[in-house]
Tab-separated table of C-alpha atoms in Angstrom:
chain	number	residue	atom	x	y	z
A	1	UNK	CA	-91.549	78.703	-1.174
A	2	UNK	CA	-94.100	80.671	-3.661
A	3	UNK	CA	-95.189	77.333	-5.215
A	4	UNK	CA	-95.636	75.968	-1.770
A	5	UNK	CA	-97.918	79.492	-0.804
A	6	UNK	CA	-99.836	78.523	-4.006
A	7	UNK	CA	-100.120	75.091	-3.327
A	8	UNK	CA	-101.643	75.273	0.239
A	9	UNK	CA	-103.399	78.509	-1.674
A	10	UNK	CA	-105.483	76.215	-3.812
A	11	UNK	CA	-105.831	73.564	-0.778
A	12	UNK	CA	-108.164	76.413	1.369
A	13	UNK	CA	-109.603	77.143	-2.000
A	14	UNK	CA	-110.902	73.939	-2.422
A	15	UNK	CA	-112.046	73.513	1.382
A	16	UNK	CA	-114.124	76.136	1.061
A	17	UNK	CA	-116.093	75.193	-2.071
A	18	UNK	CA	-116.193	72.094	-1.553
A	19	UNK	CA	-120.149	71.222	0.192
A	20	UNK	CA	-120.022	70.503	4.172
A	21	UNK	CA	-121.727	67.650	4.805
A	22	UNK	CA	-125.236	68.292	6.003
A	23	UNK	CA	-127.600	66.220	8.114
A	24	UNK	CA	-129.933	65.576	5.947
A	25	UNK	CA	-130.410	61.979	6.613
A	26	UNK	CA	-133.239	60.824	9.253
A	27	UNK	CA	-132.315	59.269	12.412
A	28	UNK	CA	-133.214	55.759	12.187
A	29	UNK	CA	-134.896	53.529	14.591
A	30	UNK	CA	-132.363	51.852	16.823
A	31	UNK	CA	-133.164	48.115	17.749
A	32	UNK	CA	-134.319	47.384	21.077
A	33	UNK	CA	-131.569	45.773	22.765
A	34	UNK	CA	-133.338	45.024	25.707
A	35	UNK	CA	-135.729	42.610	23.733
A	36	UNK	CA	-132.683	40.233	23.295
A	37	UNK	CA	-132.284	40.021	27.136
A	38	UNK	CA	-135.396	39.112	27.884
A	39	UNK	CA	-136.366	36.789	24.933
A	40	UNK	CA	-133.140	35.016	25.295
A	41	UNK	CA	-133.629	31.700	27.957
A	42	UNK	CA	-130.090	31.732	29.695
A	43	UNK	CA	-130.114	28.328	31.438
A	44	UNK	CA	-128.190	28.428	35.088
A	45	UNK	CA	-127.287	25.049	35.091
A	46	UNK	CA	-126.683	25.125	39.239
A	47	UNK	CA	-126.232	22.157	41.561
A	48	UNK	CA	-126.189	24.566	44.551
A	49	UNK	CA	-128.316	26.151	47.312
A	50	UNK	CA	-128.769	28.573	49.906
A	51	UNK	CA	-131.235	25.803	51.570
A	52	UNK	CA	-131.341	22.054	51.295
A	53	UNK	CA	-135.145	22.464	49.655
A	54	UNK	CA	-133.517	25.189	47.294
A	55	UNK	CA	-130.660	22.683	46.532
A	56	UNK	CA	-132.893	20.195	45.556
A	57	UNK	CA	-134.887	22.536	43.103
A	58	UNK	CA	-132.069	23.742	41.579
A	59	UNK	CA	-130.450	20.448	41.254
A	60	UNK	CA	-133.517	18.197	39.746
A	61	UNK	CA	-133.978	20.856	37.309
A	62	UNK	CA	-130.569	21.406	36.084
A	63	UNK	CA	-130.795	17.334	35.916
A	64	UNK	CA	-133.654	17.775	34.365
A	65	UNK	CA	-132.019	20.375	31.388
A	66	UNK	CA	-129.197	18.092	30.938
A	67	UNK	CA	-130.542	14.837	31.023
A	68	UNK	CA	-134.063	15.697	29.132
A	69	UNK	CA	-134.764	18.704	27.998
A	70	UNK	CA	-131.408	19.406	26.203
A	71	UNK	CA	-131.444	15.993	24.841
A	72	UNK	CA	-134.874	16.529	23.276
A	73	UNK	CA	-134.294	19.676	21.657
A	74	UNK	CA	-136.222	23.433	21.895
A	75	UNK	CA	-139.987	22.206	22.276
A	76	UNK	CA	-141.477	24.222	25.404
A	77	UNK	CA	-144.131	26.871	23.332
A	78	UNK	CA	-143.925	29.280	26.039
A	79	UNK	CA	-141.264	31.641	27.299
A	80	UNK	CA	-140.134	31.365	29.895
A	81	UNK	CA	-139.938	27.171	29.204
A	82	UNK	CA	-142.396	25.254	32.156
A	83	UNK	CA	-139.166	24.468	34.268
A	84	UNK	CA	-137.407	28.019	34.260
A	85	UNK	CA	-141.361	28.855	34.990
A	86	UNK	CA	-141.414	27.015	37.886
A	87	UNK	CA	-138.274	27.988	38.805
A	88	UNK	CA	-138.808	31.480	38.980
A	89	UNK	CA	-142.385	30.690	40.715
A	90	UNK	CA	-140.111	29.341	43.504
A	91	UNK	CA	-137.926	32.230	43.486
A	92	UNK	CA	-140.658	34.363	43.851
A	93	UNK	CA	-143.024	33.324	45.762
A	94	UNK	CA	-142.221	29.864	48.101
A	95	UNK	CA	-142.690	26.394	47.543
A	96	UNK	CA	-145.625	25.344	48.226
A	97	UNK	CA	-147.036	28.488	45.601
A	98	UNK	CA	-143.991	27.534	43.279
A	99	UNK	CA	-145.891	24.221	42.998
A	100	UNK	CA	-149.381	25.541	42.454
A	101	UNK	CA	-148.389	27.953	39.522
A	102	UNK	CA	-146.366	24.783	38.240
A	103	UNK	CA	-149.297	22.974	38.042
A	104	UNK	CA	-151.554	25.391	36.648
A	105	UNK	CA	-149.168	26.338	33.467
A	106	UNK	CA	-148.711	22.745	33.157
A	107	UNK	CA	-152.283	22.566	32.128
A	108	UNK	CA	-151.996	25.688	30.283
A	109	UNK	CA	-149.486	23.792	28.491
A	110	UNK	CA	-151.904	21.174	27.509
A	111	UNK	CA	-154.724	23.269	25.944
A	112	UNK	CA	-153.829	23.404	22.348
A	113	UNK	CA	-156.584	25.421	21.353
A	114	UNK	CA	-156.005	29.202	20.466
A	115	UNK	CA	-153.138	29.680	22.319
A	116	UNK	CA	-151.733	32.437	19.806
A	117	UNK	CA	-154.531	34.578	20.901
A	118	UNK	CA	-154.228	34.441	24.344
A	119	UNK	CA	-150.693	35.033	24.878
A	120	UNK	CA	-148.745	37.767	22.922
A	121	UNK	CA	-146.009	35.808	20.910
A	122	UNK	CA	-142.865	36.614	21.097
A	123	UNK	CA	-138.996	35.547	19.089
A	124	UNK	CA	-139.326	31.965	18.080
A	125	UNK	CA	-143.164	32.091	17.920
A	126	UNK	CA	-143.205	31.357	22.011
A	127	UNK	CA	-146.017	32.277	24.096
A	128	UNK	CA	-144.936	34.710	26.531
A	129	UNK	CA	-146.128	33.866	29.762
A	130	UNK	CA	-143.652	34.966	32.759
A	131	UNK	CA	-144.339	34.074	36.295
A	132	UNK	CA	-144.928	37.028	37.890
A	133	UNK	CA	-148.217	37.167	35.885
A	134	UNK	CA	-149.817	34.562	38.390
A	135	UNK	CA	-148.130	35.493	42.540
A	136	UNK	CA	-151.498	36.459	42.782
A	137	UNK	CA	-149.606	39.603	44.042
A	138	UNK	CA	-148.423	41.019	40.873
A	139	UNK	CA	-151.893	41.955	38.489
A	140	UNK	CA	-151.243	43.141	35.554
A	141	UNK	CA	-151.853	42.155	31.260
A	142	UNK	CA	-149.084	41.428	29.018
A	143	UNK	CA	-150.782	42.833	25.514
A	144	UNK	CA	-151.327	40.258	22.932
A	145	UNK	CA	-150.136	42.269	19.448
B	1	UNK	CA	-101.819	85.668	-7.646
B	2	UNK	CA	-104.179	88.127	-7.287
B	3	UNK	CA	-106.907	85.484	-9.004
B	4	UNK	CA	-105.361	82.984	-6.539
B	5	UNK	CA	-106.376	85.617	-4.197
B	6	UNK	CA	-109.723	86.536	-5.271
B	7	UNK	CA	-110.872	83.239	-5.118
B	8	UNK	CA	-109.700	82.437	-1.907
B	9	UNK	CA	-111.681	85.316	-0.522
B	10	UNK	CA	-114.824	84.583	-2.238
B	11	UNK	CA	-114.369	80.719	-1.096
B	12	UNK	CA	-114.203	81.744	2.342
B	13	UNK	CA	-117.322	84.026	2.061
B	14	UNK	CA	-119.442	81.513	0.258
B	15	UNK	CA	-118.237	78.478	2.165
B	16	UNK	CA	-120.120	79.759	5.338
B	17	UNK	CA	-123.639	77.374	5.576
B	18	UNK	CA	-126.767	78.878	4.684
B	19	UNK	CA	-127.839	76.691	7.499
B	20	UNK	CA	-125.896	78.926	10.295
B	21	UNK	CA	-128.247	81.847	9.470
B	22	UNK	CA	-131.245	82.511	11.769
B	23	UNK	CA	-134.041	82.754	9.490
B	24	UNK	CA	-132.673	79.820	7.578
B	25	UNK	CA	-131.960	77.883	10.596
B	26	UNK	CA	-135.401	78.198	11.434
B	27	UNK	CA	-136.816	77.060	8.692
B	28	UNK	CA	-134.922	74.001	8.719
B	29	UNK	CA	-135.749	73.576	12.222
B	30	UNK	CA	-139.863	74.002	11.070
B	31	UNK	CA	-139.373	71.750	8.187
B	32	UNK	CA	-138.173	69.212	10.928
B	33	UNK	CA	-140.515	69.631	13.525
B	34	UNK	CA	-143.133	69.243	10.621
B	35	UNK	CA	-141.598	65.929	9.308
B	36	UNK	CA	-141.739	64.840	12.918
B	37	UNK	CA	-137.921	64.309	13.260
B	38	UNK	CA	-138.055	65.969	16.450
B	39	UNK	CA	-134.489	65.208	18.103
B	40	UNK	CA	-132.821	67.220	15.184
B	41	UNK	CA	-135.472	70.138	15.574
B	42	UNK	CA	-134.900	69.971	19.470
B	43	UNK	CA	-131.139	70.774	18.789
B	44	UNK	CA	-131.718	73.475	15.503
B	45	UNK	CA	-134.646	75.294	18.075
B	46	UNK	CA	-132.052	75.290	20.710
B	47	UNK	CA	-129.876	77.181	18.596
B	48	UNK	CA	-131.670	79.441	17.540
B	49	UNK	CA	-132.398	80.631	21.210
B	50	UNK	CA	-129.051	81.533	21.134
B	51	UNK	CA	-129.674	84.389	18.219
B	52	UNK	CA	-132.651	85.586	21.280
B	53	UNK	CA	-135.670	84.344	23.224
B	54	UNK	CA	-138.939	83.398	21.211
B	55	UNK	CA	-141.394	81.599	23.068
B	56	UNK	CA	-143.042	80.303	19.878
B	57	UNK	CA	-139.615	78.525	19.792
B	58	UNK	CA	-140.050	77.507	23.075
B	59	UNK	CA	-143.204	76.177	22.813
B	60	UNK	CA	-142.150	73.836	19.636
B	61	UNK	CA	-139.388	72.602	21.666
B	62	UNK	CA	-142.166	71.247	24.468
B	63	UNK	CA	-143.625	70.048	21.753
B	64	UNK	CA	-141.514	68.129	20.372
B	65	UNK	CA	-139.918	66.698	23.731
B	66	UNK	CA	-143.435	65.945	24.647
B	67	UNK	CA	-144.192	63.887	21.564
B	68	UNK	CA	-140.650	62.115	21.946
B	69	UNK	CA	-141.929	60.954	25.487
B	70	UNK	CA	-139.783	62.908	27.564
B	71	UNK	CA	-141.972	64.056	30.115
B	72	UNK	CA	-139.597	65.562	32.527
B	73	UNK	CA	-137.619	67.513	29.547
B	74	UNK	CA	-140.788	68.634	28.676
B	75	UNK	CA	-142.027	69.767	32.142
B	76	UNK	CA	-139.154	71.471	33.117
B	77	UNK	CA	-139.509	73.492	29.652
B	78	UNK	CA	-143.346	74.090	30.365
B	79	UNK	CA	-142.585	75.595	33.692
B	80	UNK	CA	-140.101	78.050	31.764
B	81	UNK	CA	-143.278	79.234	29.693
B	82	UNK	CA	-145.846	79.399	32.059
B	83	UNK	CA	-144.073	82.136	33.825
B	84	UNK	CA	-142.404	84.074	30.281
B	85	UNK	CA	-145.260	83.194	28.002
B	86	UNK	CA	-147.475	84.921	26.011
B	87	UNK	CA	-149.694	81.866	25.331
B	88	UNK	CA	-150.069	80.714	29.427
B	89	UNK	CA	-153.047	79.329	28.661
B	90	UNK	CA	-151.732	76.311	25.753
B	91	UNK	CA	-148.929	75.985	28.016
B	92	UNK	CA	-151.204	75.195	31.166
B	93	UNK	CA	-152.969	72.483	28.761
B	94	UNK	CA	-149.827	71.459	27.091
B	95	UNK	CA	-148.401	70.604	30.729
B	96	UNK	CA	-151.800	69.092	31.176
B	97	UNK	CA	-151.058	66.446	27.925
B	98	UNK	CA	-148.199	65.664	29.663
B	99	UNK	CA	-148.870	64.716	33.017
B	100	UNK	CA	-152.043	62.781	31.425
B	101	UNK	CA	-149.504	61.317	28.594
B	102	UNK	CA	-147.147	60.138	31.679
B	103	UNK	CA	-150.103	58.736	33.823
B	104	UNK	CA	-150.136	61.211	36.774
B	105	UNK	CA	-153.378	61.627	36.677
B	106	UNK	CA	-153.447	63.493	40.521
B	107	UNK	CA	-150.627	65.724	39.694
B	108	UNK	CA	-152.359	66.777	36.784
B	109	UNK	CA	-155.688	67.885	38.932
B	110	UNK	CA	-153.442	69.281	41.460
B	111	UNK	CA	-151.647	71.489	38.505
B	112	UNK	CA	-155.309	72.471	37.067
B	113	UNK	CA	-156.219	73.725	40.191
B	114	UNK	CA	-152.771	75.797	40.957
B	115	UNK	CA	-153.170	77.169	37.639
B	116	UNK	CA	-156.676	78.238	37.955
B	117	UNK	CA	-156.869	78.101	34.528
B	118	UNK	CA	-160.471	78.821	32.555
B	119	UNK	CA	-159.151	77.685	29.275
B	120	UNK	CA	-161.716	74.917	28.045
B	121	UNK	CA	-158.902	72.492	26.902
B	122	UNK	CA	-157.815	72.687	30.034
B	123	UNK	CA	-160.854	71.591	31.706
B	124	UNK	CA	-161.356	68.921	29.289
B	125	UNK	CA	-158.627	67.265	29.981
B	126	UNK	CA	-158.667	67.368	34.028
B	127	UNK	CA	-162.313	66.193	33.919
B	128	UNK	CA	-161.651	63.754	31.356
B	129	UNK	CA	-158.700	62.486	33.793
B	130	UNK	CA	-161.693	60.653	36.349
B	131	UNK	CA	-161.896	58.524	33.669
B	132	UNK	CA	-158.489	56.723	34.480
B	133	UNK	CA	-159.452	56.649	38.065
B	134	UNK	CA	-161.172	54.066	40.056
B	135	UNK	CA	-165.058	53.883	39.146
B	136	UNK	CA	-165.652	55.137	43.048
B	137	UNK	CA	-163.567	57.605	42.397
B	138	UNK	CA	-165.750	58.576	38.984
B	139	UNK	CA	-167.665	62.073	39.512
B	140	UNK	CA	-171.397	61.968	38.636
B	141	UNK	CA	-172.216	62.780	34.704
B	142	UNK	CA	-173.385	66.487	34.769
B	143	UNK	CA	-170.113	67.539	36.901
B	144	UNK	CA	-167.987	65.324	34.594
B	145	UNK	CA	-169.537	66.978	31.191
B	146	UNK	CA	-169.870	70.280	31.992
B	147	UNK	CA	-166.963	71.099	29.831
B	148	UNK	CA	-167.883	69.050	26.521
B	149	UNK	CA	-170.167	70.014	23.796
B	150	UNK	CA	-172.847	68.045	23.048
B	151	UNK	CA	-170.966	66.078	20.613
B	152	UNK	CA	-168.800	65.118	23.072
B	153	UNK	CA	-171.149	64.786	25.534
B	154	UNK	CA	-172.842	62.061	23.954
B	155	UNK	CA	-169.563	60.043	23.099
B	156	UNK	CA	-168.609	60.823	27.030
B	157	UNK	CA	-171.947	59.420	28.380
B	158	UNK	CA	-171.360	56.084	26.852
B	159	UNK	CA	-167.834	55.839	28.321
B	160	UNK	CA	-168.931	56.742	31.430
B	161	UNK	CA	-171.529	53.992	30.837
B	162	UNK	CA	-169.233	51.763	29.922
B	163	UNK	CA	-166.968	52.218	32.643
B	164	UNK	CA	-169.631	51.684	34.821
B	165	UNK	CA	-170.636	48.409	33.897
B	166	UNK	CA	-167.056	47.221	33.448
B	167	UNK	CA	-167.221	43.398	33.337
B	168	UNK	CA	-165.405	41.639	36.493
B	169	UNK	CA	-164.733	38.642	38.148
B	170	UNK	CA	-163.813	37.505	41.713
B	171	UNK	CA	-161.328	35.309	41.813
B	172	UNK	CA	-162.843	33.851	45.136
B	173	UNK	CA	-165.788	32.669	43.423
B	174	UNK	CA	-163.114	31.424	40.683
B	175	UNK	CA	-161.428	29.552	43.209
B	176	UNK	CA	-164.562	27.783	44.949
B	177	UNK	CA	-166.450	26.764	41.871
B	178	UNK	CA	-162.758	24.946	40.883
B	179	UNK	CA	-163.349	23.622	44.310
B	180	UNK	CA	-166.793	21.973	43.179
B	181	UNK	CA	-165.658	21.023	40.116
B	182	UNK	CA	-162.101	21.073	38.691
B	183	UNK	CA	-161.904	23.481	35.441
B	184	UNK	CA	-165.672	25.494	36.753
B	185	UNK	CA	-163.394	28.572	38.316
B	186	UNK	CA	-161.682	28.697	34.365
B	187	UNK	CA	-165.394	28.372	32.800
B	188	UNK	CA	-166.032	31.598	34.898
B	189	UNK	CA	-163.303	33.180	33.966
B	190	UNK	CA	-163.858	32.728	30.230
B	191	UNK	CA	-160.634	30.355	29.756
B	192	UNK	CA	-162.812	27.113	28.364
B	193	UNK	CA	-159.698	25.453	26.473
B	194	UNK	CA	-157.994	25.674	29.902
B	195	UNK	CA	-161.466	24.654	31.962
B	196	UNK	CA	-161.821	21.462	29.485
B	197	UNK	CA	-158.031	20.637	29.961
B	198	UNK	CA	-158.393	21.123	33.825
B	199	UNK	CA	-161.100	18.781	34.336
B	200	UNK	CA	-159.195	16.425	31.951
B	201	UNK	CA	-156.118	16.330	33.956
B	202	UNK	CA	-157.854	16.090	37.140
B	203	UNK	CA	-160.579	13.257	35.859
B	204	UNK	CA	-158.295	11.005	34.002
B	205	UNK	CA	-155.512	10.849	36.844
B	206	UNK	CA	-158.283	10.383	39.247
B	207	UNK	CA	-159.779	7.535	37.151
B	208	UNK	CA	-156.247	5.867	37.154
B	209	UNK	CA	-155.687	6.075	41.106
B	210	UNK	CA	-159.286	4.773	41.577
B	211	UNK	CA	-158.860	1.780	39.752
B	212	UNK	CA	-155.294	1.090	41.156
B	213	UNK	CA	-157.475	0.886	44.602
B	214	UNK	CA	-159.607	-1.140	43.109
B	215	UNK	CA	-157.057	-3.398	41.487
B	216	UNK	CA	-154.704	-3.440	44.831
B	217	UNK	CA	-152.500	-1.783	43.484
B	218	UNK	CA	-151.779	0.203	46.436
B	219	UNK	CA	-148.372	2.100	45.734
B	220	UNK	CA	-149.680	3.052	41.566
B	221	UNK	CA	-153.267	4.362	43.571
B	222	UNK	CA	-151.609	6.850	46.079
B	223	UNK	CA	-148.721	7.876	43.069
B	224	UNK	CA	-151.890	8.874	40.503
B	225	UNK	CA	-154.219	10.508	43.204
B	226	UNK	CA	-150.924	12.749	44.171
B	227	UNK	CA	-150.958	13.829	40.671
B	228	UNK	CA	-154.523	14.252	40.487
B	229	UNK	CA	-154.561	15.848	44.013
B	230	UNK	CA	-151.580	18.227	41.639
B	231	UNK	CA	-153.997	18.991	39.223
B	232	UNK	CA	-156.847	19.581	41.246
B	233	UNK	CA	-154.925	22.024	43.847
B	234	UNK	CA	-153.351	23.573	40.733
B	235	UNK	CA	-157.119	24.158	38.629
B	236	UNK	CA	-158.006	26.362	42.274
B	237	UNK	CA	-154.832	28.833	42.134
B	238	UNK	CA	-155.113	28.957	38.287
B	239	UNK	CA	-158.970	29.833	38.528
B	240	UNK	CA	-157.888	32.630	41.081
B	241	UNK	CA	-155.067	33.932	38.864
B	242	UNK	CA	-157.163	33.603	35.926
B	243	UNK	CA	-160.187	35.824	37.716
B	244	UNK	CA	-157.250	38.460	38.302
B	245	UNK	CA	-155.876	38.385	34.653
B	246	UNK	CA	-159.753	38.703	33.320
B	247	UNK	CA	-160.027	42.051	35.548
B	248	UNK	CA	-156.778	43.689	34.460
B	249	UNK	CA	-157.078	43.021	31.191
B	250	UNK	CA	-160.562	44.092	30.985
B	251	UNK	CA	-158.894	47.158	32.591
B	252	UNK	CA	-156.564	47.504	29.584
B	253	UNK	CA	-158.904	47.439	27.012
B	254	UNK	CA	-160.424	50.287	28.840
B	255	UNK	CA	-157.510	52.504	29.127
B	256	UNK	CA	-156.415	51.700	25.550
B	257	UNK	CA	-160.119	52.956	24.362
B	258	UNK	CA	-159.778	55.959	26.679
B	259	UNK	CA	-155.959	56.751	25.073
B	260	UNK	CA	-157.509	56.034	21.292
B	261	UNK	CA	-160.004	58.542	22.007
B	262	UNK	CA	-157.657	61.170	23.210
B	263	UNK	CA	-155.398	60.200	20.701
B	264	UNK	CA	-158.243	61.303	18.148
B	265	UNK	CA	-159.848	64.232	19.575
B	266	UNK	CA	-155.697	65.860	19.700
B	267	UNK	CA	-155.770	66.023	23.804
B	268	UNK	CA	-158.885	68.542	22.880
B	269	UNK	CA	-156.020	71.177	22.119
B	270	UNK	CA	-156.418	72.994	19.178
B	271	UNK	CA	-154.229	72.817	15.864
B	272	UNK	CA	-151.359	75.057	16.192
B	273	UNK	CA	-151.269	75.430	12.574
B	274	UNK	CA	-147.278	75.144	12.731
B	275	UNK	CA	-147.263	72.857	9.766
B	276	UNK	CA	-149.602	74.186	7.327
């Protein structure tokens, strides 16, 4: 009994010299986790429709991902790639719009001449250039770093 | 036993953290605020409120939520001071930084005028606020300066100037000249790699359709003047979206110069001295 007193004695002993663990470390900067959504192109492969316009859309360019695009490889310098552009032009304007904005990043798309300084680059050296940038609705300046 | 004893007792006084004492608390709560690790000195100055009120304490707490971005935090803590403060007058222009930091630009003229404050910092910053505002909006230069020394007068004047004369361009006019000529409305707009690409497009797929005609070859000449009709319809929007992305990001180079300048002249506040 007296050996275990001493024991746990010692035990309370040590706890108290022993050094409590101080916070003497800096927080570090967390990643941005929110970068990986949007950089990330998550293709909605989608051979449906609320509309028989908005089937066709969806369904030429989900051919078009699995018969072309996928087959060639990651080539498309911008994000978001020219058909998830037009896509999304569709979605967020109408048709006829979708069409117009297609057409204009399409020759975008062509002018090879300093394209790194007109559109801020993002993961995988792409040219961020969303949709919304050109409803005509929407103005605003994505910040080339 | 009695050693056993003895050192138990003198364990359990020395175990207890420096850190746990006020004055030492502080300290480590300055020497965080100072090496701008401002969550951790947010949580030590909140502890030390519990040993009893100090506004300075306070006030380093808005601080420090203020330069960690969080504007409401901040605010709510700023309305705390203004009305248990001995330094009403920072506070007002503290709260001032904030709303300006945050971009609410009419709730921080609507506080300067609530306030009635006749602190100079104060007035700084709400006149230097018509800056962010539309350039109708922009008061005339001897009401705007009336605050700033000549110094700052001078540096005002030419971003008043500036403002002024901001460059801009209508997309309208972008869209007709593309009209005239495809890839004009992007020569406007200052995009000449896309204006040469434009015309290119347009041009070549034009060229082909025309010759189909000319070579009956009736279904390949309505195919390649849809796609240069594409091209063509396409240069127009882009020349209008193009006019739109020249004017806002003429606008954010403006802003960014106007933040820079802020950024250097400390929000015109003065140096606390809390770090010397």
């Amino acid at each position: 009994m007296k050996s275990k007193f001493f024991l746990l004695l010692i035990i309370l002993c040590l706890c108290g010299i022993s050094p409590a663990q101080e916070k003497w470390e800096r927080w570090g900067r967390t990643p941005d986790p929110y970068l990986e959504n949007i950089y990330s192109e998550i293709r909605d492969y989608n051979f449906s429709g609320e509309s028989v316009p908005d089937f066709l859309i969806n369904s030429s360019v989900s051919l078009y991902w699995l018969f072309v695009s996928d087959q060639d490889g990651d080539r498309c310098p911008f994000y978001p790639s020219c058909s998830l552009f037009f896509l999304q032009s569709v979605k967020e304007t109408n048709l006829l719009q979708g069409i117009l904005m297609f057409s204009d990043r399409f020759t975008r798309d062509m002018n090879i001449f300093n394209r790194g300084l007109k559109y801020p680059v993002v993961k995988n050296n792409r040219l961020y250039d969303p949709a919304d940038l050109y409803t005509l609705n929407n103005v605003r300046y994505p910040p080339v770093e | 036993m009695k050693f056993l004893l003895l050192l138990f007792l003198y364990a359990t006084a020395s175990c207890q953290n420096i850190l746990q004492r006020q004055d030492y608390k502080r300290l480590f709560a300055d020497h965080l605020f100072c090496s701008g690790d401002y969550l951790r000195a947010v949580e030590e100055y909140e502890s030390c409120l519990h040993f009893g009120y100090n506004d300075t304490i306070d006030f380093k707490i808005m601080l420090s939520l203020n330069a960690m971005n969080k504007y409401n935090l901040a605010e709510q803590k700023s309305v705390r001071l203004m009305s248990n403060s001995s330094f009403k007058d920072l506070v007002v222009a503290e709260r001032l930084k904030i709303l300006m930091t945050g971009g609410n630009f009419s709730g921080l003229r609507d506080l300067y005028s609530a306030s009635r404050s006749e602190y100079t910092a104060a007035k700084k910053l709400r006149n230097f606020s018509f800056f962010y505002s539309d350039k109708d909006s922009l008061p005339s230069p001897p009401y705007l300066l009336i605050p700033f020394n000549e110094a700052e007068s001078s540096e005002l004047q030419t971003l008043y100037d500036k403002k002024m004369n901001l460059p801009s361009k209508d997309p309208v006019l972008a869209g007709f000249l593309s009209v005239m000529f495809p890839g004009a409305g992007k020569i406007y707009t200052e995009e000449y790699g896309d204006a040469v690409f434009a015309a290119l497009a347009t041009g070549i797929f034009g060229y082909i359709a025309y010759s189909s005609f000319k070579a009956d070859h009736t279904f390949r000449g309505y195919l390649f003047s849809g796609i240069a009709g594409w091209f063509y319809a396409g240069g127009i929007y882009g020349s209008a979206a193009s006019a739109q992305i020249f004017n806002a990001k003429v606008s954010f180079s403006f802003t960014k110069l106007l933040d820079e300048y802020l950024r250097i002249k400390n929000y015109f506040l003065p140096d606390y001295g809390f770090c010397k």
